Coordinates of C-alpha atoms and ligand atoms in Angstrom, one line a residue:
X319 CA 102.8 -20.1 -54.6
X320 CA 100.1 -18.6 -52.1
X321 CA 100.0 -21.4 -48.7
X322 CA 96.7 -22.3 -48.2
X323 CA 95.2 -23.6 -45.0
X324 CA 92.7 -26.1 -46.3
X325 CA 90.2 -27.8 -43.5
X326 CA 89.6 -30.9 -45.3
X327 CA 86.4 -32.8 -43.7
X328 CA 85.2 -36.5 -44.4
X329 CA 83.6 -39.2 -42.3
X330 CA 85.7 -42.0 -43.7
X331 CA 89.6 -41.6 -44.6
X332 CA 92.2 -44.1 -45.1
X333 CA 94.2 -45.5 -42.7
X334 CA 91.7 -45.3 -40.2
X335 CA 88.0 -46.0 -41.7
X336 CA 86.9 -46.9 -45.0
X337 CA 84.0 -48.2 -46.6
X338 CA 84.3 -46.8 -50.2
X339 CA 85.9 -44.7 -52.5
X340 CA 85.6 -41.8 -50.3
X341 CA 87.9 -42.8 -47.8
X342 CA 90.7 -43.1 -50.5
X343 CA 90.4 -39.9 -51.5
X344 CA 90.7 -38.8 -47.7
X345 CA 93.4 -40.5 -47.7
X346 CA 95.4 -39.5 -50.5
X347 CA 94.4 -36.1 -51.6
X348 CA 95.2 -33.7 -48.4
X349 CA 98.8 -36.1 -48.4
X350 CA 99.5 -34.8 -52.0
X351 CA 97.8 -31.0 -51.1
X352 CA 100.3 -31.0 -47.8
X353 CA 103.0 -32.2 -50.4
X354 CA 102.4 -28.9 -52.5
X355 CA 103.2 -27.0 -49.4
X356 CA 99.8 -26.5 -48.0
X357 CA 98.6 -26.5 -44.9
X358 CA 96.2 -28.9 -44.4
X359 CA 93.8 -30.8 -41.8
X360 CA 91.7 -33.8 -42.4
X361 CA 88.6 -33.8 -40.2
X362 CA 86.4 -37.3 -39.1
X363 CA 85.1 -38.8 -36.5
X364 CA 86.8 -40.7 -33.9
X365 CA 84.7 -43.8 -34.4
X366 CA 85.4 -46.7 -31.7
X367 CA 86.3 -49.5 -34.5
X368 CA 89.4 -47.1 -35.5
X369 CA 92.4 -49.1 -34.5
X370 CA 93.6 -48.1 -31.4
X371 CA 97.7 -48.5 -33.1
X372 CA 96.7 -46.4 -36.0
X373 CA 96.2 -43.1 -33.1
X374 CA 99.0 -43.9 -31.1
X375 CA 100.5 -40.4 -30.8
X376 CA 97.3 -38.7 -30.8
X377 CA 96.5 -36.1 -27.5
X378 CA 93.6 -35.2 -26.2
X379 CA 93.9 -31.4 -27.1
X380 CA 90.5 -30.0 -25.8
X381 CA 87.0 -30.7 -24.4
X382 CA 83.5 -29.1 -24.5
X383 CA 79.6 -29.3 -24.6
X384 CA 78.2 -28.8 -27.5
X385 CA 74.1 -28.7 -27.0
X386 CA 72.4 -31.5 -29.4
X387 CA 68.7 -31.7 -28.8
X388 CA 68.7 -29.9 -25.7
X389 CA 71.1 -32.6 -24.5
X390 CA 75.1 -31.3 -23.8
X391 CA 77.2 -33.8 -25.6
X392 CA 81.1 -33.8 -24.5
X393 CA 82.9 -33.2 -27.9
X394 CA 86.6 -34.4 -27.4
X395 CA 88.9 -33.0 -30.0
X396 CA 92.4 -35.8 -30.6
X397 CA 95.0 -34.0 -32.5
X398 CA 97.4 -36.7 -34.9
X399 CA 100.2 -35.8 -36.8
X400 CA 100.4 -38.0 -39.7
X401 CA 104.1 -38.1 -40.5
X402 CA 103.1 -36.1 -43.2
X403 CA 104.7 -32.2 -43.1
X404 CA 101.9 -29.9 -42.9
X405 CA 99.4 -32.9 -42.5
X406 CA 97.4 -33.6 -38.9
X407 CA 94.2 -35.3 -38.0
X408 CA 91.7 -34.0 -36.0
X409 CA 89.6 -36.4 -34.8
X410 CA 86.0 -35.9 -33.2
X411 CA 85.2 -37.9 -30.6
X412 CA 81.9 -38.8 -28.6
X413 CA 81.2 -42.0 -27.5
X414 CA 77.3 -41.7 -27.3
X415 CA 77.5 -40.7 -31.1
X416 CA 80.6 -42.4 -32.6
X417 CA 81.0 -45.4 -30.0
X418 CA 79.2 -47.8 -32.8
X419 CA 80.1 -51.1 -34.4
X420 CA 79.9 -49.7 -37.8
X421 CA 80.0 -46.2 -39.3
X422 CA 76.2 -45.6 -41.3
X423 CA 74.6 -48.6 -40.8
X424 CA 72.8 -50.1 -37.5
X425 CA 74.3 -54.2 -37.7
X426 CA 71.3 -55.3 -35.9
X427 CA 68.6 -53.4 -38.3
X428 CA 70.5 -53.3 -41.2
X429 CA 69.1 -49.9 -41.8
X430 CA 71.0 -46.2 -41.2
X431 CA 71.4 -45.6 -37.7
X432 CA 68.1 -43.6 -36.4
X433 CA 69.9 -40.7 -35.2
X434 CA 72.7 -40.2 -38.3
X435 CA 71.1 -36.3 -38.3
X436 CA 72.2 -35.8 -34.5
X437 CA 75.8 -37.9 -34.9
X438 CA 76.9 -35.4 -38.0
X439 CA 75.4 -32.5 -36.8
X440 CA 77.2 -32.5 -33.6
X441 CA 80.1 -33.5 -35.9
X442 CA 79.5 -30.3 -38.3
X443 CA 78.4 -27.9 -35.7
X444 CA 81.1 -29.4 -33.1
X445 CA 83.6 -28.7 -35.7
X446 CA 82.8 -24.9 -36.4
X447 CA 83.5 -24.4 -33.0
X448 CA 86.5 -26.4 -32.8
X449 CA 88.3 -24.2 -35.5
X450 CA 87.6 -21.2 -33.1
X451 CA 87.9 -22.9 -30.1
X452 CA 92.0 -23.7 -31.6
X453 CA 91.9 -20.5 -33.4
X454 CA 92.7 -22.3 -37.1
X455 CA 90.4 -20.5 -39.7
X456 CA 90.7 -22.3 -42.6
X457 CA 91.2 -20.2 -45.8
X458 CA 89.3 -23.2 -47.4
X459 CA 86.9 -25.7 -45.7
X460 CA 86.2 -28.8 -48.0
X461 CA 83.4 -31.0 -47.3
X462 CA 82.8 -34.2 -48.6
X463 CA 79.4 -36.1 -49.1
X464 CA 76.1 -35.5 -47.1
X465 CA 77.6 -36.2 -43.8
X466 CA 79.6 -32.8 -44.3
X467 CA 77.5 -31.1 -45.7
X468 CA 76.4 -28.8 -42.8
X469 CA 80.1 -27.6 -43.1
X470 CA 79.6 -25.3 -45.8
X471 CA 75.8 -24.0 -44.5
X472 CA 76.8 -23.4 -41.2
X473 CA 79.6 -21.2 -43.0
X474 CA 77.1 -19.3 -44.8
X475 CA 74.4 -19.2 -42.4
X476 CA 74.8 -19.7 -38.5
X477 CA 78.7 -17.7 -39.1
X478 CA 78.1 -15.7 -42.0
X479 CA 78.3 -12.6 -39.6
X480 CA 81.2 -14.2 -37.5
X481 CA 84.3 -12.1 -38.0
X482 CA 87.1 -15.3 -37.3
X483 CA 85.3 -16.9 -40.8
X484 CA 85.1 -13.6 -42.5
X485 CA 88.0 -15.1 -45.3
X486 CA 87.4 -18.8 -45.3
X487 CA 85.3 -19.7 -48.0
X488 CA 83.7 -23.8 -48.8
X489 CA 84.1 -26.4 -51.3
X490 CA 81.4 -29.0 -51.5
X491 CA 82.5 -32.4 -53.4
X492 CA 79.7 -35.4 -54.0
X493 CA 81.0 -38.4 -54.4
X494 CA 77.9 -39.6 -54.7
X495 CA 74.6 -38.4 -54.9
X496 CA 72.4 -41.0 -54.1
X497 CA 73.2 -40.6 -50.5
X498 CA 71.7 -36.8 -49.4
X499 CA 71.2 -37.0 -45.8
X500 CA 67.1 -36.7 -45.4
X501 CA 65.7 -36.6 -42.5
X502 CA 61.7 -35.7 -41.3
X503 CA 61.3 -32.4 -40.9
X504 CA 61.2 -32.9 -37.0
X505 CA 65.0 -32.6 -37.2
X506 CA 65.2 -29.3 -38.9
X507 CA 65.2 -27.9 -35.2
X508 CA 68.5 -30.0 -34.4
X509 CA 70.4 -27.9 -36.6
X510 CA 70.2 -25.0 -34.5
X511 CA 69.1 -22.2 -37.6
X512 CA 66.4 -19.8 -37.7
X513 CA 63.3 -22.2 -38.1
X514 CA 61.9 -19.5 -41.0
X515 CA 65.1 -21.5 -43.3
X516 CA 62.7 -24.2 -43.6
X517 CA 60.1 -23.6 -46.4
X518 CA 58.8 -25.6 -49.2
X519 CA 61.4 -25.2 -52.2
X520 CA 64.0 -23.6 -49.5
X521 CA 67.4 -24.7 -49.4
X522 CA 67.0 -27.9 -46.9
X523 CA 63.4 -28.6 -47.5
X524 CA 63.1 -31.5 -50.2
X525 CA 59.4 -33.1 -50.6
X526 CA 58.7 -32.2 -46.9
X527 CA 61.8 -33.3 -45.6
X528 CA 65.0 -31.8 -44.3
X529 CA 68.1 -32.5 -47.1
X530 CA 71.6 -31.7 -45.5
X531 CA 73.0 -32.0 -49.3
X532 CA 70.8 -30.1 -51.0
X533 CA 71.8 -27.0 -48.0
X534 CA 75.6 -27.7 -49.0
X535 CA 74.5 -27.4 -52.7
X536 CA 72.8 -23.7 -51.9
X537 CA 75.1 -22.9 -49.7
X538 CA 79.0 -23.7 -50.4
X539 CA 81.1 -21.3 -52.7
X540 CA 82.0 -24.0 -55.1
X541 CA 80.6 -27.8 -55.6
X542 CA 82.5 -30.7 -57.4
X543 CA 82.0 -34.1 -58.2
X544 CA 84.2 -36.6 -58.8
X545 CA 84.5 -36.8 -62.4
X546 CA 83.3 -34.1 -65.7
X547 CA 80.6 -36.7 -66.5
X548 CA 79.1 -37.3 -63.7
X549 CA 78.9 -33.4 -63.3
X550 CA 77.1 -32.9 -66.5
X551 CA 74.8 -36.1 -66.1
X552 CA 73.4 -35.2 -62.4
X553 CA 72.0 -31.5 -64.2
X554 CA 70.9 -33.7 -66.7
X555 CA 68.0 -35.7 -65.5
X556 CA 66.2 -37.1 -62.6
X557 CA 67.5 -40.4 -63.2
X558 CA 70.9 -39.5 -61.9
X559 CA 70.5 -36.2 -60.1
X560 CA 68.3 -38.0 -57.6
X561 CA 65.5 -35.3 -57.4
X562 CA 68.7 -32.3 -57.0
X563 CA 69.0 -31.7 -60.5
X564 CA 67.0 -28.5 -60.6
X565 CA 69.2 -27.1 -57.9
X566 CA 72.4 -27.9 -59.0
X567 CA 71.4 -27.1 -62.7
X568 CA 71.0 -23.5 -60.8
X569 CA 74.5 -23.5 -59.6
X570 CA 75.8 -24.8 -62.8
X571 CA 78.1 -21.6 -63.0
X572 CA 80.1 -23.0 -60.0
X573 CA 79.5 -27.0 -60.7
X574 CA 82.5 -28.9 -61.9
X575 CA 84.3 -32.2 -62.1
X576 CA 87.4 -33.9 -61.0
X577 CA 88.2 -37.4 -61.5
X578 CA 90.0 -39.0 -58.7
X579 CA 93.5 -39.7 -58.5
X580 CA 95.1 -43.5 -57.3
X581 CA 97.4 -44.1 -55.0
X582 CA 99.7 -46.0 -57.2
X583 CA 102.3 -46.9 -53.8
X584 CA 98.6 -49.2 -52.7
X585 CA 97.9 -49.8 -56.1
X586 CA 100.8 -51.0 -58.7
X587 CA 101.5 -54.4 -59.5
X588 CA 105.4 -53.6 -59.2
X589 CA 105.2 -52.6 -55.6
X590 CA 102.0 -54.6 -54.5
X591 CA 102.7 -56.2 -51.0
X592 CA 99.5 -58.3 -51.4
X593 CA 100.4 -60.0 -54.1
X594 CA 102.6 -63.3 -54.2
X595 CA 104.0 -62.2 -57.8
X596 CA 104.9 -58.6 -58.7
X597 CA 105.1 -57.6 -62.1
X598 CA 105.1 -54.6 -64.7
X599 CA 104.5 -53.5 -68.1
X600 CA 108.2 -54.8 -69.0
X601 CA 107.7 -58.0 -67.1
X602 CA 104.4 -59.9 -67.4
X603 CA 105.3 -63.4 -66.3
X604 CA 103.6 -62.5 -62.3
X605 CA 100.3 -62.1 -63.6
X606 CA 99.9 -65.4 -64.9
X607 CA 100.9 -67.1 -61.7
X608 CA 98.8 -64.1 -59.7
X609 CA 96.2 -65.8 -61.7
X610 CA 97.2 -69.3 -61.2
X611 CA 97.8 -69.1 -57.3
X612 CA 94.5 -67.0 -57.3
X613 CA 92.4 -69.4 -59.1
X614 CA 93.9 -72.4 -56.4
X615 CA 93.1 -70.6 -53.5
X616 CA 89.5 -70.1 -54.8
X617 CA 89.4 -74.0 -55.2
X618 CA 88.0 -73.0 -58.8
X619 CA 89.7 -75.7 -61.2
X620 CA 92.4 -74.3 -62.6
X621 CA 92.4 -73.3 -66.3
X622 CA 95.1 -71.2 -67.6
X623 CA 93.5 -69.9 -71.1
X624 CA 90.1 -69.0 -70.4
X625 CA 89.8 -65.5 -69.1
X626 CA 88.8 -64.9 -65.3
X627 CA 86.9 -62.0 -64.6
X628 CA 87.0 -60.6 -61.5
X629 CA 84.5 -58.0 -59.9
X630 CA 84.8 -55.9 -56.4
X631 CA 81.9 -54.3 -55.6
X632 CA 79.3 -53.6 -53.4
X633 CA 76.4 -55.3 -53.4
X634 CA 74.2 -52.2 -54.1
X635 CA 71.9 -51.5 -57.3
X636 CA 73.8 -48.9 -58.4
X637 CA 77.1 -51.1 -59.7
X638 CA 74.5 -53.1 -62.2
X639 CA 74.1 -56.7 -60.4
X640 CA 70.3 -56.4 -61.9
X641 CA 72.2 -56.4 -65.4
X642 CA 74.6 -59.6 -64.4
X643 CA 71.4 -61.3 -62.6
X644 CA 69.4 -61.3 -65.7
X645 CA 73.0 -61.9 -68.1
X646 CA 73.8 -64.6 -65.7
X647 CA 73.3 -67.7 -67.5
X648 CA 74.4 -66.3 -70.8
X649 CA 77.5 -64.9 -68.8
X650 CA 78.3 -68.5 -68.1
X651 CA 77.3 -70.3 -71.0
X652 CA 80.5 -68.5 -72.0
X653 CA 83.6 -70.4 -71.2
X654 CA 84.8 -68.3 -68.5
X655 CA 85.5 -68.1 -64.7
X656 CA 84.4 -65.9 -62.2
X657 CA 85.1 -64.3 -59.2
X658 CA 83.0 -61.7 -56.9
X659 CA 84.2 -59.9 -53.9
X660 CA 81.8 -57.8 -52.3
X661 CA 79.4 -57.2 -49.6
X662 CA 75.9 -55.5 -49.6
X663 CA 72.1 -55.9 -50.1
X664 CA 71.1 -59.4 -49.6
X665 CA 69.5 -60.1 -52.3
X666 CA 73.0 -60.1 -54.3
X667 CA 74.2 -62.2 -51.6
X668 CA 71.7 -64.4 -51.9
X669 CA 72.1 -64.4 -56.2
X670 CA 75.3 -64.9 -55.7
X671 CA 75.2 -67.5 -53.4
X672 CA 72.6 -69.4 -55.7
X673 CA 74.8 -68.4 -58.9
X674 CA 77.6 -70.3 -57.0
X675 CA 75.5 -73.6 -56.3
X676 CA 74.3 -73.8 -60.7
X677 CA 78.4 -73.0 -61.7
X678 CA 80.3 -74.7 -59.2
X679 CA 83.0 -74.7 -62.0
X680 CA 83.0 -71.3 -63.4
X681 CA 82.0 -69.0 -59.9
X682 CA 83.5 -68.2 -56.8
X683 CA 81.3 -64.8 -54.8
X684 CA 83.3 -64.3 -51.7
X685 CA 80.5 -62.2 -49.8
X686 CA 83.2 -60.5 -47.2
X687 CA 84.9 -57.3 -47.4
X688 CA 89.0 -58.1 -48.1
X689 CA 91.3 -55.6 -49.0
X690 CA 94.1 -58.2 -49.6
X691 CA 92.1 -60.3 -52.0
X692 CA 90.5 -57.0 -53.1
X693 CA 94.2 -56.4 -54.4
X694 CA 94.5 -60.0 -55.7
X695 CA 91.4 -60.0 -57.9
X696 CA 93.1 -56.6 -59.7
X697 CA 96.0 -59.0 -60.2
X698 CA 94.9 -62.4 -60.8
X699 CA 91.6 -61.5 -62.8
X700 CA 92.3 -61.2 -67.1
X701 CA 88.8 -58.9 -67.2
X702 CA 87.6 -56.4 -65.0
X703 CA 83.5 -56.1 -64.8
X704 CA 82.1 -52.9 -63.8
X705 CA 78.5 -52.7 -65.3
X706 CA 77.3 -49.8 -63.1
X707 CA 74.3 -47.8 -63.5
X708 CA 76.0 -44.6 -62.4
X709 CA 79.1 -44.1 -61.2
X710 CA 80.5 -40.6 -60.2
X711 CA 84.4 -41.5 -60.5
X712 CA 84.9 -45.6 -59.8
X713 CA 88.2 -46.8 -58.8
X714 CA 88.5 -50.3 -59.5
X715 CA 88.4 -49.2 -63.2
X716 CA 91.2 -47.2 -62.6
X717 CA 93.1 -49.8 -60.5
X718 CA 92.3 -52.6 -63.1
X719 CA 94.1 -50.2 -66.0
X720 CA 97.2 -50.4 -63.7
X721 CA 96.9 -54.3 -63.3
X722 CA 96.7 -55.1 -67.0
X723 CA 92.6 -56.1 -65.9
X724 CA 91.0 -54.6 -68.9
X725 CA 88.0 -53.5 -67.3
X726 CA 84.5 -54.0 -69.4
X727 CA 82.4 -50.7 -68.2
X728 CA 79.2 -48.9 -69.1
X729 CA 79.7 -45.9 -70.6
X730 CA 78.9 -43.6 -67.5
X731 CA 80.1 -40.6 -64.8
X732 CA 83.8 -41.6 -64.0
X733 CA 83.8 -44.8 -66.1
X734 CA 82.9 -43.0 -69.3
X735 CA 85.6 -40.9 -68.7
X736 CA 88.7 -43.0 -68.0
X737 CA 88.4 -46.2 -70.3
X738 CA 88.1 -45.7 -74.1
X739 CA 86.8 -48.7 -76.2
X740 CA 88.7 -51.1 -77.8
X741 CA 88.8 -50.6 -81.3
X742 CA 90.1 -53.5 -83.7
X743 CA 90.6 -51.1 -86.5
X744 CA 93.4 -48.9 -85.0
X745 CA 94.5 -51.2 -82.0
X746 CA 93.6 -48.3 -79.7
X747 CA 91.3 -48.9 -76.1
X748 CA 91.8 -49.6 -72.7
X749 CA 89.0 -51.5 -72.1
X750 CA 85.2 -52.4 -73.3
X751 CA 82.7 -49.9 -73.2
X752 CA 78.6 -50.1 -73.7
X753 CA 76.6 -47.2 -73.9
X754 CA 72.7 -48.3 -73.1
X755 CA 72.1 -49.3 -69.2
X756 CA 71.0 -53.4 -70.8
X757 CA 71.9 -56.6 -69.8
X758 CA 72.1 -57.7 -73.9
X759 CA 74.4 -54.9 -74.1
X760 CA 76.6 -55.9 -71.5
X761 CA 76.6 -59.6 -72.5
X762 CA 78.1 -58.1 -76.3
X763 CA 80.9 -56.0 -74.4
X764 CA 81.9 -59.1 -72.3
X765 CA 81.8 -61.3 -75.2
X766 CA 84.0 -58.7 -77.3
X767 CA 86.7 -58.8 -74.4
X768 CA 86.2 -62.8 -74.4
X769 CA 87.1 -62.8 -78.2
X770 CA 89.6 -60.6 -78.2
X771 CA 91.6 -62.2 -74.9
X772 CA 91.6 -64.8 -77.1
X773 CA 94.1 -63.3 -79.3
X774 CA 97.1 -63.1 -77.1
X775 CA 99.4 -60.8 -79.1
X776 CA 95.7 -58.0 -79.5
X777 CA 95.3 -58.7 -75.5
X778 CA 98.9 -57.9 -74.4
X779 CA 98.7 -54.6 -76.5
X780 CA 95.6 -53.8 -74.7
X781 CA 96.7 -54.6 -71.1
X782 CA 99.5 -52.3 -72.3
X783 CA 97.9 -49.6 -73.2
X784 CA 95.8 -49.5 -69.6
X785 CA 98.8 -49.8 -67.7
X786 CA 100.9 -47.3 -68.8
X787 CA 97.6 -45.2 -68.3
X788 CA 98.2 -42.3 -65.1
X789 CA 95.9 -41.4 -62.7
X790 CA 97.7 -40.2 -60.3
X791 CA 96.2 -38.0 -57.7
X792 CA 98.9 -34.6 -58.9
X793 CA 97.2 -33.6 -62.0
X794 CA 93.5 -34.0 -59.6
X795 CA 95.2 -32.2 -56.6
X796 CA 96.4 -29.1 -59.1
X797 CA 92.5 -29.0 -60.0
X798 CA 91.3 -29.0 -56.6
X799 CA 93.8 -26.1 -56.4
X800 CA 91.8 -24.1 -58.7
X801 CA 88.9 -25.1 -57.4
X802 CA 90.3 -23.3 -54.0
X803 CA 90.8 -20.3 -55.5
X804 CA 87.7 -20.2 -57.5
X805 CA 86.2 -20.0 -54.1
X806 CA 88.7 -17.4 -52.2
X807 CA 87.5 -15.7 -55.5
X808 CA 84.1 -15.0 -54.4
X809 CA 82.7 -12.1 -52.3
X810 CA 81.9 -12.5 -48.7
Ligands
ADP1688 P1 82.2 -46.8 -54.3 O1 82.9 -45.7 -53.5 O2 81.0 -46.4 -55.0 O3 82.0 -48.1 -53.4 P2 84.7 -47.0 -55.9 O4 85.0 -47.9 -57.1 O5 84.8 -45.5 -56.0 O6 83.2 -47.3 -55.5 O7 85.5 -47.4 -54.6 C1 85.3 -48.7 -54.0 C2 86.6 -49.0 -53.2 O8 86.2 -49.9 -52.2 C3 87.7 -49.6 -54.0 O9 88.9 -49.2 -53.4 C4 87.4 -51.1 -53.9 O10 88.6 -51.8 -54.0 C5 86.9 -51.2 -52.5 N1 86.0 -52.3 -52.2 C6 84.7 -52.4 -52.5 N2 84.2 -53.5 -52.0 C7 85.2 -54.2 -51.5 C8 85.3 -55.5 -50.8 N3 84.3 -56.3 -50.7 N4 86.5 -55.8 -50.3 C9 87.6 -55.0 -50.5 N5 87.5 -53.8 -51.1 C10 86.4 -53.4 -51.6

């Protein structure tokens, strides 16, 4: 097998900083790529709220100015080995740009930080010059989500001539569309290109404003998103390629889709460390006290055989809280409990909140972000609820197979291609599925699951089939694999 040097960029990545799905991924797919004998480097940011114990180890390697707005910015490179053979961290620092309280998101605004088109373009630019600067050219540079996306049009623009990058070639992955990095069109000069790369229906220009995603979309060798559905559904229509879908319908050639793999040492109800009560496929008994313990500690009363269903989420419109706010009352005219873990726009918080006060019995919303309940929930909860308007790969679906959670889902992106329906005639299904994006829909698929946890023998079968189900990230990686050499396959 060919040894690949694979730059792997992201600006979230488990065990340092995570506020979705993305950072899993970070965390687990260069791991299993380094595993494969690659060699492999996982760029991010050097945020201040990283843990200082989690960098112990780390060195100060180098130190420049990079110019952003006419301003020089120091850009301090810490190199990390991760315990991890032919795995190390490079981490980006600058306190002006990464010295924040929270990665995206200004705390006191509660809107993105004004200047997220400086902090990632110094990132993006910063790193391009960092690879020369330690004289690493990456065969492959992946970069994930909008924040990276300069990664692959600085490749094919600003070093398309440059003779260190004449072999490395890019692969762009979305994990989620909905986020493309716009800016005004003020900040097209930040990037440092020829201004003339700025014209209506160019690559960056999107309805007068500068689009860092769309660029990567142009621009990079090969594109992927996170799972075959989502791939096909974002060509499909505006609803879900967010305005891009004429672009990427033009690089549908070179568009594909790769579901994400779990890390199944985190998330496996036999190993769990989270959990008071382990258990398997060949043991049982741990759920119901998971369940029990779970139920107490949510100071919900505690009632063995009616089904709790659990949800972890963010608060955001995408994951279908406009379906459960309008399903609400026939949600809980069922005789059911609930619990919600998530964190987001207020106006969940707020339903939640008021949700909680009408069904002191039946609800519990912890509005907090808790990756030991998190694990709990998968554990203690009978149902899983994942009702989500799109969803380019989902994990809790995933996780909830592997917890004997039979998840109900719309059928859509990721979630349309993991779970398959239960169906009472051959005994077959993972899980609940409903096609049309409707609260009456989703009331049927929840009553379904309700019915049929009802008969124990049916449910048991069904928590079975989910968690002998594997997702593991090795068949994913071996994709991403071909992916790579799709793009080494393509001329200069
Ligand atoms: P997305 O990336 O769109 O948020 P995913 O399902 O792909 O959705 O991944 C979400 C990840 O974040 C999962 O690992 C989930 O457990 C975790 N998560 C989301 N909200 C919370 C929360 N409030 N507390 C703990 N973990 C959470």
């Amino acid at each position: 097998m060919e040894m690949l040097k694979i730059l792997f960029a992201s600006p979230e990545a488990l065990p340092f900083v995570k506020t979705g799905g993305l950072a899993d991924v970070a965390g687990m797919l260069p791991r299993v790529l380094a595993a494969a004998g690659h060699s492999v480097k996982v760029a991010l940011p050097h945020y201040s709220t990283i843990a200082p114990e989690l960098t112990i180890g780390a060195k100060t390697d180098i130190a420049f100015d990079l110019e952003i707005d006419d301003k020089p910015q120091i850009l301090t490179l810490n190199r990390l080995q991760s315990g991890y053979k032919g795995l190390e961290y490079l981490m980006i620092g600058n306190d002006h740009f990464f010295d924040r309280p929270a990665l995206y998101i200004d705390p006191k605004t509660g809107l993105d930080y004004t200047d997220n088109d400086s902090r990632f373009i110094f990132f993006c630019r910063g790193l391009m010059e960092l690879l020369i600067k330690i004289d690493w050219a990456p065969d492959i540079i992946h970069a994930n989500d909008w924040q990276m996306a300069l990664l692959p049009t600085y490749l094919a623009t600003a070093y398309d001539d440059d003779p260190f990058f004449a072999k490395t070639r890019s692969v762009y992955t979305i994990h989620n569309l909905a986020y493309q990095g716009t800016f005004p069109a003020e900040s097209f000069p930040l990037l440092g290109l020829d201004e003339n790369l700025f014209y209506p229906m160019g690559p960056f220009e999107f309805y007068d404003k500068v689009n860092l995603m769309k660029s990567a979309i142009t621009y990079a060798n090969v594109i992927n998103t996170v799972s075959e559905r989502y791939a096909v559904e974002i060509q499909s229509s505006d609803e879900y390629g967010c305005g891009l879908e004429g672009v990427l319908r033009s690089r549908n050639e070179d568009l594909f889709g790769i579901v994400n793999g779990v890390d199944y040492d985190e998330w496996s109800p036999s190993k769990d460390k989270f959990i008071p009560y382990k258990y398997s496929l060949s043991n049982l008994a741990g759920k119901k006290k998971n369940k029990i313990e779970l139920i107490n500690r949510l100071g919900l009363p505690v009632r063995e055989n009616i089904p709790l269903i659990g949800i972890i989420t963010r608060l955001a419109d995408q994951k279908g809280l406009d379906l459960i706010a309008v399903a609400a009352d026939d949600i809980f005219a069922l005789d059911i409990q609930m619990v919600v873990l998530g964190t987001g726009d207020k106006k969940y918080h707020d339903l939640l909140r008021k949700l909680e006060t009408k069904y002191p019995d039946k609800l519990k919303a912890l509005l907090t972000y808790d990756n030991e309940i998190a694990h709990w929930i998968e554990a203690g909860a009978d149902i899983f609820l994942m009702p989500s308007r799109y969803e380019p790969c989902g994990l809790n679906q995933l996780y909830s197979l592997k917890y004997g959670t039979p998840p109900v889902v719309r059928a859509t992106g990721g979630l349309a291609d993991t779970i398959t329906d239960f169906d009472p005639e051959t005994g077959r299904g993972t899980g609940f599925v409903f096609e049309a994006y409707d609260p009456e829909e989703m009331l049927e698929a929840i009553k379904r699951a309700v019915n049929r946890f009802a008969e124990k023998r049916q449910w048991r079968d069904i928590m079975k089939q989910g968690m002998r189900s594997d997702f593991s990230w090795k068949a994913s990686a071996a994709k991403y694999i071909d992916l790579y050499h799709r793009a080494l396959a393509k001329a200069d």
